[in-house]
mmCIF file of C-alpha atoms in Angstrom:
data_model
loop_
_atom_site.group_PDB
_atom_site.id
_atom_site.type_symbol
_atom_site.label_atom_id
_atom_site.label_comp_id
_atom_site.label_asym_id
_atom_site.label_seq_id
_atom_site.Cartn_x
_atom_site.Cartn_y
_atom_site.Cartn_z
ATOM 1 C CA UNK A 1 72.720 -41.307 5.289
ATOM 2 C CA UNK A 2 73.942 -44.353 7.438
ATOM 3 C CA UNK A 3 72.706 -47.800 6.987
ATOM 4 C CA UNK A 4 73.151 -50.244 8.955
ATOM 5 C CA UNK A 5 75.615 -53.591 8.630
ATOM 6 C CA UNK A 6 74.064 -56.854 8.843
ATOM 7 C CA UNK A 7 75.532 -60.405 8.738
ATOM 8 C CA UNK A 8 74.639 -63.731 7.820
ATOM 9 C CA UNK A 9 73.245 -65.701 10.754
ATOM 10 C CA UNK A 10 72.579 -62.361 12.853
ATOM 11 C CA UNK A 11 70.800 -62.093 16.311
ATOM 12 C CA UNK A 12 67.667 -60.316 15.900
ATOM 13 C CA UNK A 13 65.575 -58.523 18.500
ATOM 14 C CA UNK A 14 61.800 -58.941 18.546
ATOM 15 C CA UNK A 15 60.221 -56.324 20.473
ATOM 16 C CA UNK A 16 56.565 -54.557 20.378
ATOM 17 C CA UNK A 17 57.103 -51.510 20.237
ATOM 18 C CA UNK A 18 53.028 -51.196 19.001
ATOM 19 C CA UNK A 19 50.901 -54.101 19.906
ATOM 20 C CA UNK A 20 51.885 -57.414 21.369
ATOM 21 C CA UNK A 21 50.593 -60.915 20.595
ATOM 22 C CA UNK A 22 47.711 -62.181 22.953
ATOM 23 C CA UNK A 23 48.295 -65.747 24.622
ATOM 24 C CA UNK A 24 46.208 -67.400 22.000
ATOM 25 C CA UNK A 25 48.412 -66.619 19.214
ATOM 26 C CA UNK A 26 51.462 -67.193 21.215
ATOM 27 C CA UNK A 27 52.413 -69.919 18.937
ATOM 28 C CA UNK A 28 52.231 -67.368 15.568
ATOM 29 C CA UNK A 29 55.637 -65.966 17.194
ATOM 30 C CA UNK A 30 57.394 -69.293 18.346
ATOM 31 C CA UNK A 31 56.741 -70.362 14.739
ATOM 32 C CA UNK A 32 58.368 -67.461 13.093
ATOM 33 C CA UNK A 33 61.447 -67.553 16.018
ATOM 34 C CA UNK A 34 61.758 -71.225 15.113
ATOM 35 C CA UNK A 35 61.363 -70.818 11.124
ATOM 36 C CA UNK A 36 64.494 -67.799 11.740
ATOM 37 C CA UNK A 37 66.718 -70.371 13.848
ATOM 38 C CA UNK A 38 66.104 -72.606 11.535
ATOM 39 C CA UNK A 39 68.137 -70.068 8.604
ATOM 40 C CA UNK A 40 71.024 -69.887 11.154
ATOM 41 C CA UNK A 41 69.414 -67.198 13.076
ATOM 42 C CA UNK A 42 69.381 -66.466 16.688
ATOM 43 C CA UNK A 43 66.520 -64.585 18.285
ATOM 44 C CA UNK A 44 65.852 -63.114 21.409
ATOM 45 C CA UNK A 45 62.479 -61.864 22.345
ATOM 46 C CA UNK A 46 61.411 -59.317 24.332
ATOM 47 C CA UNK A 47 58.679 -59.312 27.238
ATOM 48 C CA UNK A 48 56.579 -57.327 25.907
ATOM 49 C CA UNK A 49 56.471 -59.439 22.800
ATOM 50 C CA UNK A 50 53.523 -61.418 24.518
ATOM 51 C CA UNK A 51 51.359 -59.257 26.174
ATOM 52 C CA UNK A 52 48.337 -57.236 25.064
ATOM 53 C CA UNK A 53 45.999 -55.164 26.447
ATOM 54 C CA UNK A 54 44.253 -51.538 25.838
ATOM 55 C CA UNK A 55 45.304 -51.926 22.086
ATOM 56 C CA UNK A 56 49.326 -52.155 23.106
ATOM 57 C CA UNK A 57 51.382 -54.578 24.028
ATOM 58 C CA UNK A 58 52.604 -52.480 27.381
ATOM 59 C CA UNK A 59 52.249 -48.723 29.277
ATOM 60 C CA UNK A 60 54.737 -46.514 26.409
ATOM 61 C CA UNK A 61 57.617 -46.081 28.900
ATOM 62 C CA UNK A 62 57.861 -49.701 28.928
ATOM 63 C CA UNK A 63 57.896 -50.475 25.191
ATOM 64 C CA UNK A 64 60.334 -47.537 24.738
ATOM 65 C CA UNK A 65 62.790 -48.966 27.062
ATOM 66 C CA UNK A 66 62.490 -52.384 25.798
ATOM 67 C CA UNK A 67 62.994 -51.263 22.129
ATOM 68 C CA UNK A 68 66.140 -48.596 23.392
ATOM 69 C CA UNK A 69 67.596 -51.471 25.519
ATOM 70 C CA UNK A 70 67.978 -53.858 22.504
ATOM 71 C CA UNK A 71 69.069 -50.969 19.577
ATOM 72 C CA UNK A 72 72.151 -50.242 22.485
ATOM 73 C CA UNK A 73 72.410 -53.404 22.723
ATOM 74 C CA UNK A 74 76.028 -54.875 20.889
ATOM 75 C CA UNK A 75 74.779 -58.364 21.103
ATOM 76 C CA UNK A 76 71.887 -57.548 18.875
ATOM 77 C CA UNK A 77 72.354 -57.239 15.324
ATOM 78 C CA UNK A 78 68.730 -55.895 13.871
ATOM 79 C CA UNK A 79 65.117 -55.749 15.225
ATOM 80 C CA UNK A 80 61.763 -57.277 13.585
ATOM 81 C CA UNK A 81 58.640 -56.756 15.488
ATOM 82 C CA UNK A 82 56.101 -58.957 15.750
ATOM 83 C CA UNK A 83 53.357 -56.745 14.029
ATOM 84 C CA UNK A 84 52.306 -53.314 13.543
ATOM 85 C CA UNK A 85 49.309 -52.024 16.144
ATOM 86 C CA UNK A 86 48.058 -48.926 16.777
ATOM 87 C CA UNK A 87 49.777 -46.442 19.434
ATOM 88 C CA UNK A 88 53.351 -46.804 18.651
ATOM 89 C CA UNK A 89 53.310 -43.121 18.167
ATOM 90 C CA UNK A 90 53.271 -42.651 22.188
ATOM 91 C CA UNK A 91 56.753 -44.100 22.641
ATOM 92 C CA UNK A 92 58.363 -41.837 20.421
ATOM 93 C CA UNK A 93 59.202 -39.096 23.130
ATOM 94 C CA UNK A 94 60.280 -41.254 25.324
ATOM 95 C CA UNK A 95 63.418 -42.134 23.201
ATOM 96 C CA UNK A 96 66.256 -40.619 22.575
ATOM 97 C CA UNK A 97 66.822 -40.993 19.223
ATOM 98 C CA UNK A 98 70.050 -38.852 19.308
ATOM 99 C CA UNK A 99 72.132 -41.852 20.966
ATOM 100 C CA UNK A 100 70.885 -44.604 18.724
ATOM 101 C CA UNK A 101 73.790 -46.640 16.637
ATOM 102 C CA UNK A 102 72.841 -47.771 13.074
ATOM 103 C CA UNK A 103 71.139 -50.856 13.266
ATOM 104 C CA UNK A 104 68.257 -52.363 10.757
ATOM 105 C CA UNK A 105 64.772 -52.592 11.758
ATOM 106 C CA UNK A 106 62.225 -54.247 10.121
ATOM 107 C CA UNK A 107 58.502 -54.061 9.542
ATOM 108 C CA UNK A 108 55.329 -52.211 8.181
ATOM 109 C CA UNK A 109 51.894 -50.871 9.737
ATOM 110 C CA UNK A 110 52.219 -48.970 12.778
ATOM 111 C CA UNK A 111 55.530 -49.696 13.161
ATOM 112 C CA UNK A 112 56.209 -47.348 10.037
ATOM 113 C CA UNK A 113 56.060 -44.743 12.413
ATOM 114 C CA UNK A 114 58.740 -45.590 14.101
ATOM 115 C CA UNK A 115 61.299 -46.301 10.526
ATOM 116 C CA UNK A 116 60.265 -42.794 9.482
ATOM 117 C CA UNK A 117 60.796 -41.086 12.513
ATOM 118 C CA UNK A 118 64.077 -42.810 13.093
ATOM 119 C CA UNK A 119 65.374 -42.311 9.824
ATOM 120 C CA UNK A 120 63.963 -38.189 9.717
ATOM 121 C CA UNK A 121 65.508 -37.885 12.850
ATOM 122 C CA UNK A 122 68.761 -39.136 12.665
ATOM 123 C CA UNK A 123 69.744 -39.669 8.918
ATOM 124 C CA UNK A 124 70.076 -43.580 9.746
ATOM 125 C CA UNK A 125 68.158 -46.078 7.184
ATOM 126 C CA UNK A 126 65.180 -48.163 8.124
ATOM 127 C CA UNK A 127 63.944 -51.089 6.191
ATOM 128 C CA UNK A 128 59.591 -51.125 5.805
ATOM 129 C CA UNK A 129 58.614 -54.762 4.890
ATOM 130 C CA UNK A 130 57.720 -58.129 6.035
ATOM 131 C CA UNK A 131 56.999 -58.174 10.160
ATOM 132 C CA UNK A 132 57.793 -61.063 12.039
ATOM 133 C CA UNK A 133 54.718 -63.359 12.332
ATOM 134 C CA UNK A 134 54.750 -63.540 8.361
ATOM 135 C CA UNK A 135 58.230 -65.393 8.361
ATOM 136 C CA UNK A 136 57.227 -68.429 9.990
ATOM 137 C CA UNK A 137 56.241 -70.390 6.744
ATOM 138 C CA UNK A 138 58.164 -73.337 5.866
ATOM 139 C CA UNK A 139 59.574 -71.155 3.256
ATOM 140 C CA UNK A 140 59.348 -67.449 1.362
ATOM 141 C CA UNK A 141 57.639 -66.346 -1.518
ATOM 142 C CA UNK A 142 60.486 -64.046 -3.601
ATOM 143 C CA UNK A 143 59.170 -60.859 -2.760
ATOM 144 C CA UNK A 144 59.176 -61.425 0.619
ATOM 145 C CA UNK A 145 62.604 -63.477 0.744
ATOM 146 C CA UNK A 146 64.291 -60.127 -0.471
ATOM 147 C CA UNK A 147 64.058 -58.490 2.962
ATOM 148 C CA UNK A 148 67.300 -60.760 3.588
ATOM 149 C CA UNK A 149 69.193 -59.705 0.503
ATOM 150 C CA UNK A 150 68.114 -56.348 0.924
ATOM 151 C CA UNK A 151 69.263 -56.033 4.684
ATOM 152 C CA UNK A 152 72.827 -57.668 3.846
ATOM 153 C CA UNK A 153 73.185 -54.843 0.782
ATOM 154 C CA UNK A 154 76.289 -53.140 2.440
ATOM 155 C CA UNK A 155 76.540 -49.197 1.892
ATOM 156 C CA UNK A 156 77.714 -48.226 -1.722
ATOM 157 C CA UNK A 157 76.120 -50.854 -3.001
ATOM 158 C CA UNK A 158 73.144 -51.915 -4.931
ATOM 159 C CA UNK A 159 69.961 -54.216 -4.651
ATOM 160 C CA UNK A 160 67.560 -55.291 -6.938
ATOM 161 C CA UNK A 161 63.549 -55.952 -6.801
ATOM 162 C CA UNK A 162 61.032 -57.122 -8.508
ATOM 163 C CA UNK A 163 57.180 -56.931 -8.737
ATOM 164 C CA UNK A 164 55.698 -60.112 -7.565
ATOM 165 C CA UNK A 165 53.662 -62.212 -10.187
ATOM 166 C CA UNK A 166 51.108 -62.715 -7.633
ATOM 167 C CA UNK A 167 49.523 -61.001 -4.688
ATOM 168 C CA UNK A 168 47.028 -62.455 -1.756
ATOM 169 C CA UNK A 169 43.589 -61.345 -2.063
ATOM 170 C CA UNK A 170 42.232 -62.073 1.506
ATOM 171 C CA UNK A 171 43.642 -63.395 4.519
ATOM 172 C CA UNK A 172 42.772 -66.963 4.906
ATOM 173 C CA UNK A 173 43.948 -68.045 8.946
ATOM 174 C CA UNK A 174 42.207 -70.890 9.020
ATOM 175 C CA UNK A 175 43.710 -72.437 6.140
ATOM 176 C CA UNK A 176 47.757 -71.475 6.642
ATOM 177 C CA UNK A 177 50.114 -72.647 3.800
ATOM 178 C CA UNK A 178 53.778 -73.896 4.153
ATOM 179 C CA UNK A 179 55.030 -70.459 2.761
ATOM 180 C CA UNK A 180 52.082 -68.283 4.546
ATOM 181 C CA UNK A 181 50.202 -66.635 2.300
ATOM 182 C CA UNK A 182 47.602 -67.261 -0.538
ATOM 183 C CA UNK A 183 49.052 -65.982 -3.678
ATOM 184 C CA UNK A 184 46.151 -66.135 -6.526
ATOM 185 C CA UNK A 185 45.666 -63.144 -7.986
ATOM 186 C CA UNK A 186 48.137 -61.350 -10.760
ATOM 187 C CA UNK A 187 49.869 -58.521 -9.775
ATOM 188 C CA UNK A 188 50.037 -55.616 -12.236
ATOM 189 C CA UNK A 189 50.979 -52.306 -10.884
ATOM 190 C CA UNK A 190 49.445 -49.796 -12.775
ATOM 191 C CA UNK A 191 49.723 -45.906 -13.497
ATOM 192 C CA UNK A 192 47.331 -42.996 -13.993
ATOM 193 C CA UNK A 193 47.352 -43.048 -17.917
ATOM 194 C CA UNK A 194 48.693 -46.159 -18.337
ATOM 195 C CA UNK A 195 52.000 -45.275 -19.422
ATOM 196 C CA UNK A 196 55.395 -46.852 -18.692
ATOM 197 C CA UNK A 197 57.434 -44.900 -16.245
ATOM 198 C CA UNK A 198 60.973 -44.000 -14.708
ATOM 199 C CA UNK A 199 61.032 -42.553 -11.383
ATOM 200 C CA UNK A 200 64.319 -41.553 -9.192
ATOM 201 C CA UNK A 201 64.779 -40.162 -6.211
ATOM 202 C CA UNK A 202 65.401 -40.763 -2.295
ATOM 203 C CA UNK A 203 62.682 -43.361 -0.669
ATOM 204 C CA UNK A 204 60.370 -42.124 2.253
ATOM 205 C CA UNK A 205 57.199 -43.924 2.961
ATOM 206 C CA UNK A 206 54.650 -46.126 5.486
ATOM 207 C CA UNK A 207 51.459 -46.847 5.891
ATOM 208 C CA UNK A 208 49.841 -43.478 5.816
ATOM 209 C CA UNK A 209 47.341 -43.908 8.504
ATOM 210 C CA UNK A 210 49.425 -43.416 11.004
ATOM 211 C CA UNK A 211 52.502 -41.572 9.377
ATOM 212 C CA UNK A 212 50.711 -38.607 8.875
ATOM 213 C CA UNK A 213 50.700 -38.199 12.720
ATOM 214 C CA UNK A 214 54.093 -37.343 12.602
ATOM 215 C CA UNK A 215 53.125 -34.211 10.439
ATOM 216 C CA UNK A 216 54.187 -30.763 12.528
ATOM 217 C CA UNK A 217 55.816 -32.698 15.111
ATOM 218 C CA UNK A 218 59.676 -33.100 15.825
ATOM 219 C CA UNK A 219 59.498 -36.571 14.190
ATOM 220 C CA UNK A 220 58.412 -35.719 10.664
ATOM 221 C CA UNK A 221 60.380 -33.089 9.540
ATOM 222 C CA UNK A 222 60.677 -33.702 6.096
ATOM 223 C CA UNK A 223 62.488 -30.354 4.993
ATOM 224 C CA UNK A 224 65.343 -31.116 7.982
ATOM 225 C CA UNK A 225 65.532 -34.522 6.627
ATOM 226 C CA UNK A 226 66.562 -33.372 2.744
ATOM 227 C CA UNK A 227 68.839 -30.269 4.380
ATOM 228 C CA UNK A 228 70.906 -32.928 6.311
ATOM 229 C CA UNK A 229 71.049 -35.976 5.240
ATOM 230 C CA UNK A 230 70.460 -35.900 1.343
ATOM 231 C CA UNK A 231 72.505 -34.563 -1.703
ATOM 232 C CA UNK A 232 69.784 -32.560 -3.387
ATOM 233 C CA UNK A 233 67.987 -35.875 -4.579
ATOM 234 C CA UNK A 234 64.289 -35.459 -4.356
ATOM 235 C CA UNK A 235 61.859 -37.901 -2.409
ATOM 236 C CA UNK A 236 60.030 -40.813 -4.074
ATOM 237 C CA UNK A 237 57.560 -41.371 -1.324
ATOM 238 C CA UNK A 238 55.668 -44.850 -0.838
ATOM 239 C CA UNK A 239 52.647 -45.078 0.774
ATOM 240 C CA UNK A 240 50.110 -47.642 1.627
ATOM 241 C CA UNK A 241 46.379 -47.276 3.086
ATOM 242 C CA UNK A 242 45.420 -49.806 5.897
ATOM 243 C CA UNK A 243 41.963 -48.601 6.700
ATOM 244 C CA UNK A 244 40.834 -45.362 5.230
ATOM 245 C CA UNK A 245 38.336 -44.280 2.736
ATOM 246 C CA UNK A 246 38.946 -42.269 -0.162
ATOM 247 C CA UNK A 247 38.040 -39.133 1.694
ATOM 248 C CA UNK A 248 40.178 -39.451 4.787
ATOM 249 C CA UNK A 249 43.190 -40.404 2.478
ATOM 250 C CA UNK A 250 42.478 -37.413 -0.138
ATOM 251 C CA UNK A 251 42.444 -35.339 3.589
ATOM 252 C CA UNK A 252 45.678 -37.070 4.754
ATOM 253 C CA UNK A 253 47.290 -36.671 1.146
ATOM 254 C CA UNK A 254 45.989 -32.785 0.942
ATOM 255 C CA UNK A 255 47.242 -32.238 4.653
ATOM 256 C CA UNK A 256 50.430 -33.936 3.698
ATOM 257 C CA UNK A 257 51.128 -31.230 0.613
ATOM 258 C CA UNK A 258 49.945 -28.169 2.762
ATOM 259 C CA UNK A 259 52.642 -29.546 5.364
ATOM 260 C CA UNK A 260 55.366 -29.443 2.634
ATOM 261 C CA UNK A 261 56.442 -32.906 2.482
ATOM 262 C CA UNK A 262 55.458 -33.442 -1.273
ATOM 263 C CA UNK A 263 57.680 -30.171 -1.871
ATOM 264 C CA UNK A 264 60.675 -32.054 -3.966
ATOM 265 C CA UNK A 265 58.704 -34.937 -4.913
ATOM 266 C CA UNK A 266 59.736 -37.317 -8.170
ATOM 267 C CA UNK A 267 56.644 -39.528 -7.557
ATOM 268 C CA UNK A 268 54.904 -41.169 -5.221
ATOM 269 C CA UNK A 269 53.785 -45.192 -5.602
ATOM 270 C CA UNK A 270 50.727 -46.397 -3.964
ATOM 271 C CA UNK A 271 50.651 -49.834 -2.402
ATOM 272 C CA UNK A 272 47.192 -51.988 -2.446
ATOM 273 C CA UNK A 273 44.925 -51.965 -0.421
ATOM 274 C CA UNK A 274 41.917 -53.518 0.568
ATOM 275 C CA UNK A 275 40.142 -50.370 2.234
ATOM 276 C CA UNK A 276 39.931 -47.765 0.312
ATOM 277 C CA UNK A 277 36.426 -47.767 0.377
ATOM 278 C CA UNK A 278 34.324 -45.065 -1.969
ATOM 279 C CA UNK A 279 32.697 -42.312 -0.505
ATOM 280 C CA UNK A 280 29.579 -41.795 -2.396
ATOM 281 C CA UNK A 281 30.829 -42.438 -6.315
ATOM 282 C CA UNK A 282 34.523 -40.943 -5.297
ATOM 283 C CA UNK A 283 36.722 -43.386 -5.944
ATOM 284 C CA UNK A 284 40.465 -44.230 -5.116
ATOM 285 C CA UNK A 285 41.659 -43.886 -8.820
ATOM 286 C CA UNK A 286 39.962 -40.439 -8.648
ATOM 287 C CA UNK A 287 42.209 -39.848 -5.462
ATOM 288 C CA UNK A 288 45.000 -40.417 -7.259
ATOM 289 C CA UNK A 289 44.158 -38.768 -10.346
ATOM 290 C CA UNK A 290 43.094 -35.337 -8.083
ATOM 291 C CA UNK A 291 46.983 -35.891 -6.480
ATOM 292 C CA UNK A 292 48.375 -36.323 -9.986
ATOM 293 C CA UNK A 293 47.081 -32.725 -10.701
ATOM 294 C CA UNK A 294 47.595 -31.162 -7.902
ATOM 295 C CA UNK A 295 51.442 -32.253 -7.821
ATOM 296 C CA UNK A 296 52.380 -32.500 -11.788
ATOM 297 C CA UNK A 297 54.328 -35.809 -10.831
ATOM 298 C CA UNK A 298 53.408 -39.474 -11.648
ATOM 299 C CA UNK A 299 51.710 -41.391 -10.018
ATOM 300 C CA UNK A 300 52.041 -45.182 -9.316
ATOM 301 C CA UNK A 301 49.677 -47.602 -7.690
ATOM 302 C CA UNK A 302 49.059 -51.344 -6.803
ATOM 303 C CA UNK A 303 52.375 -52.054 -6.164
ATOM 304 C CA UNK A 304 53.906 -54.388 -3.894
ATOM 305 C CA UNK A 305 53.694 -52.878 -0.304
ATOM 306 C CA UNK A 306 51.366 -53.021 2.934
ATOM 307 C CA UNK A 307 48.820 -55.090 4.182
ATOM 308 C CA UNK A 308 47.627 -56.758 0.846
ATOM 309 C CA UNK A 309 51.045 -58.948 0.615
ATOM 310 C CA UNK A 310 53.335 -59.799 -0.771
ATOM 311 C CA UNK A 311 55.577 -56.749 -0.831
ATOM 312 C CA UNK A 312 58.551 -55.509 -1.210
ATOM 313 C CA UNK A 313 61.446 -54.295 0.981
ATOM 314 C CA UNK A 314 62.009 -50.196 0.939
ATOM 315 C CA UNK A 315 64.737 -48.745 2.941
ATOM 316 C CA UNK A 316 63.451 -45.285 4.364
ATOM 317 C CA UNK A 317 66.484 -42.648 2.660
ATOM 318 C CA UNK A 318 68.152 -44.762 -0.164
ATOM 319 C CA UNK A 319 68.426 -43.564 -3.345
ATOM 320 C CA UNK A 320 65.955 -45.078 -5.698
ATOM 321 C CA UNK A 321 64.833 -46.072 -9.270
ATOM 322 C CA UNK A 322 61.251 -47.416 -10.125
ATOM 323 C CA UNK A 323 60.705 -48.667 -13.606
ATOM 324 C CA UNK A 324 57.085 -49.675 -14.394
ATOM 325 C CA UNK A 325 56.842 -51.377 -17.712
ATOM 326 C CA UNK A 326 53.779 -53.554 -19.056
ATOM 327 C CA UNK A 327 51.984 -53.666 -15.459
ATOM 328 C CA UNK A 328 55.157 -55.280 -14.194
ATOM 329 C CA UNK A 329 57.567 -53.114 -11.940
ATOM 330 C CA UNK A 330 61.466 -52.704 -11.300
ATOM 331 C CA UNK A 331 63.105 -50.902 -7.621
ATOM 332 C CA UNK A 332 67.018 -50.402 -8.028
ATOM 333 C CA UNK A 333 67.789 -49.185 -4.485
ATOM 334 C CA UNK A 334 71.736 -47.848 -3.770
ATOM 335 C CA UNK A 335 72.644 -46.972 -0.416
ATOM 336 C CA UNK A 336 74.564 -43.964 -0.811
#
């Protein structure tokens, strides 16, 4: 594995390499850029950064070169889109991955596409957490404040995380908050007996609507991945649901075993979500129960991660402990 070096006061890159921000939330972006300079930051944004149209920010040659441009780029020190979207996936031949350097990106939803393919591609680490827009608060919550800690962990070292206490239940835009979100309800990440639990492993994860595109393409092979760039560790994967029901994610997750890339799996931890929704009287804890049987591994959900914040930071390859204790959770992650 490589990860990448990062440094106090770093230039960042913001680039859409999904969906761009339409002119009316324009000032979303300049709020987060400004929040950033603010910490000692500099930031330098990309065009494509403000333009949307036909669900992407720009034609897929366009946000590929953008993106490629600023990962060559010496000046730049790591990337954070603005947001996820929902085509990222068409840029991905369109860049050669082979001549990237290690450098950190940043971000969740679509974008998980991209950290997964990187990192399966080329062995480098990518970092799924907070995007862009949801730094411009006055200040952080904890769990999201760890992205910096997390990204200045050097390799050989250590960093540690910690469930939040509480999680936002809906988004609330018209009524923003100095640190962003609306933290009410308490977090408790639970498991599929209710037992206390010790997972390690090697993290791999993203928000599985669109990750499981990658499956039988050059970009998501898993058993490459583990050949090259692993020492026999198996994978702790992470995934979170944006949109689907419980019988398009039992499809995804079956599809996902069939393809092999549960072969080698420790455990897998489930991030909330507010889809989900039951088909008929099938529920989500009886997806998770049917994987639990079907794998003979533990099985780990409502924890910190995706598009019900806050969450947590996960590099894509480090090595990885989860402790869940009392409804409260523990990630150790060591960059070896």
């Amino acid at each position: 594995m490589r990860y990448p070096l990062f440094k106090e006061k770093a230039t960042i890159g913001v680039t859409a390499t999904s969906s761009g921000v339409s002119k009316n939330l324009h000032s979303l972006v300049e709020q987060s850029c400004n929040s950033l300079e603010a910490r000692g930051y500099k930031v330098k944004v990309g065009e494509t950064t403000w333009t949307q149209d036909k669900a992407k920010s720009a034609p897929a040659s366009k946000r590929a070169s953008e993106f490629y441009e600023m990962m060559m780029d010496p000046r730049i020190d790591g990337i954070i889109p603005p947001w996820g979207g929902e085509l990222l996936i068409e840029t991905l031949s369109k860049i050669d991955f082979s001549r990237i350097p290690p450098k950190w990106i940043l971000g969740y939803s679509d974008t998980s596409t991209l950290l997964l393919a990187l990192t399966l591609q080329t062995g480098i680490a990518t970092a799924h957490g907070t995007n862009l827009v949801d730094l411009r608060g006055e200040y952080a919550d904890e769990t999201t404040a760890m992205w910096e800690r997390v990204l200045l962990t050097k390799a050989g070292e250590s960093v540690t995380q910690y469930a939040s206490t509480k999680y936002q239940k809906e988004w609330q835009f018209e009524n923003p908050t100095p640190c962003v979100f609306h933290l009410t309800e308490p977090t408790q990440w639970k498991t599929i007996f209710g037992e206390d639990m010790t997972i390690s492993g090697r993290f791999l994860g993203g928000c599985i609507d669109v990750i499981r595109h990658l499956i039988g393409t050059p970009y998501g092979d898993v058993a490459k991945f583990r050949e090259e760039h692993t020492k026999g560790e198996p994978i702790i994967w992470y995934l979170e649901n944006c949109e689907l029901s419980t019988a398009d994610l039992r499809r995804s997750l079956v599809q996902m075993k069939l393809a092999g890339w549960f072969d080698h799996c420790s455990g897998i931890l489930f991030g909330r979500s507010a889809a989900n929704t039951p088909v008929e009287n099938y529920t989500v804890e009886d997806v998770y129960q049917d994987l639990a049987a079907d794998l003979q591994i533990p099985i780990v959900y409502d924890i910190d991660c995706g598009h019900v914040p806050p969450q947590i930071t996960f590099v894509n390859g480090a090595v990885g402990e989860v402790f869940v204790e009392g409804g409260k959770g523990r990630i150790v992650q060591t960059f070896n």
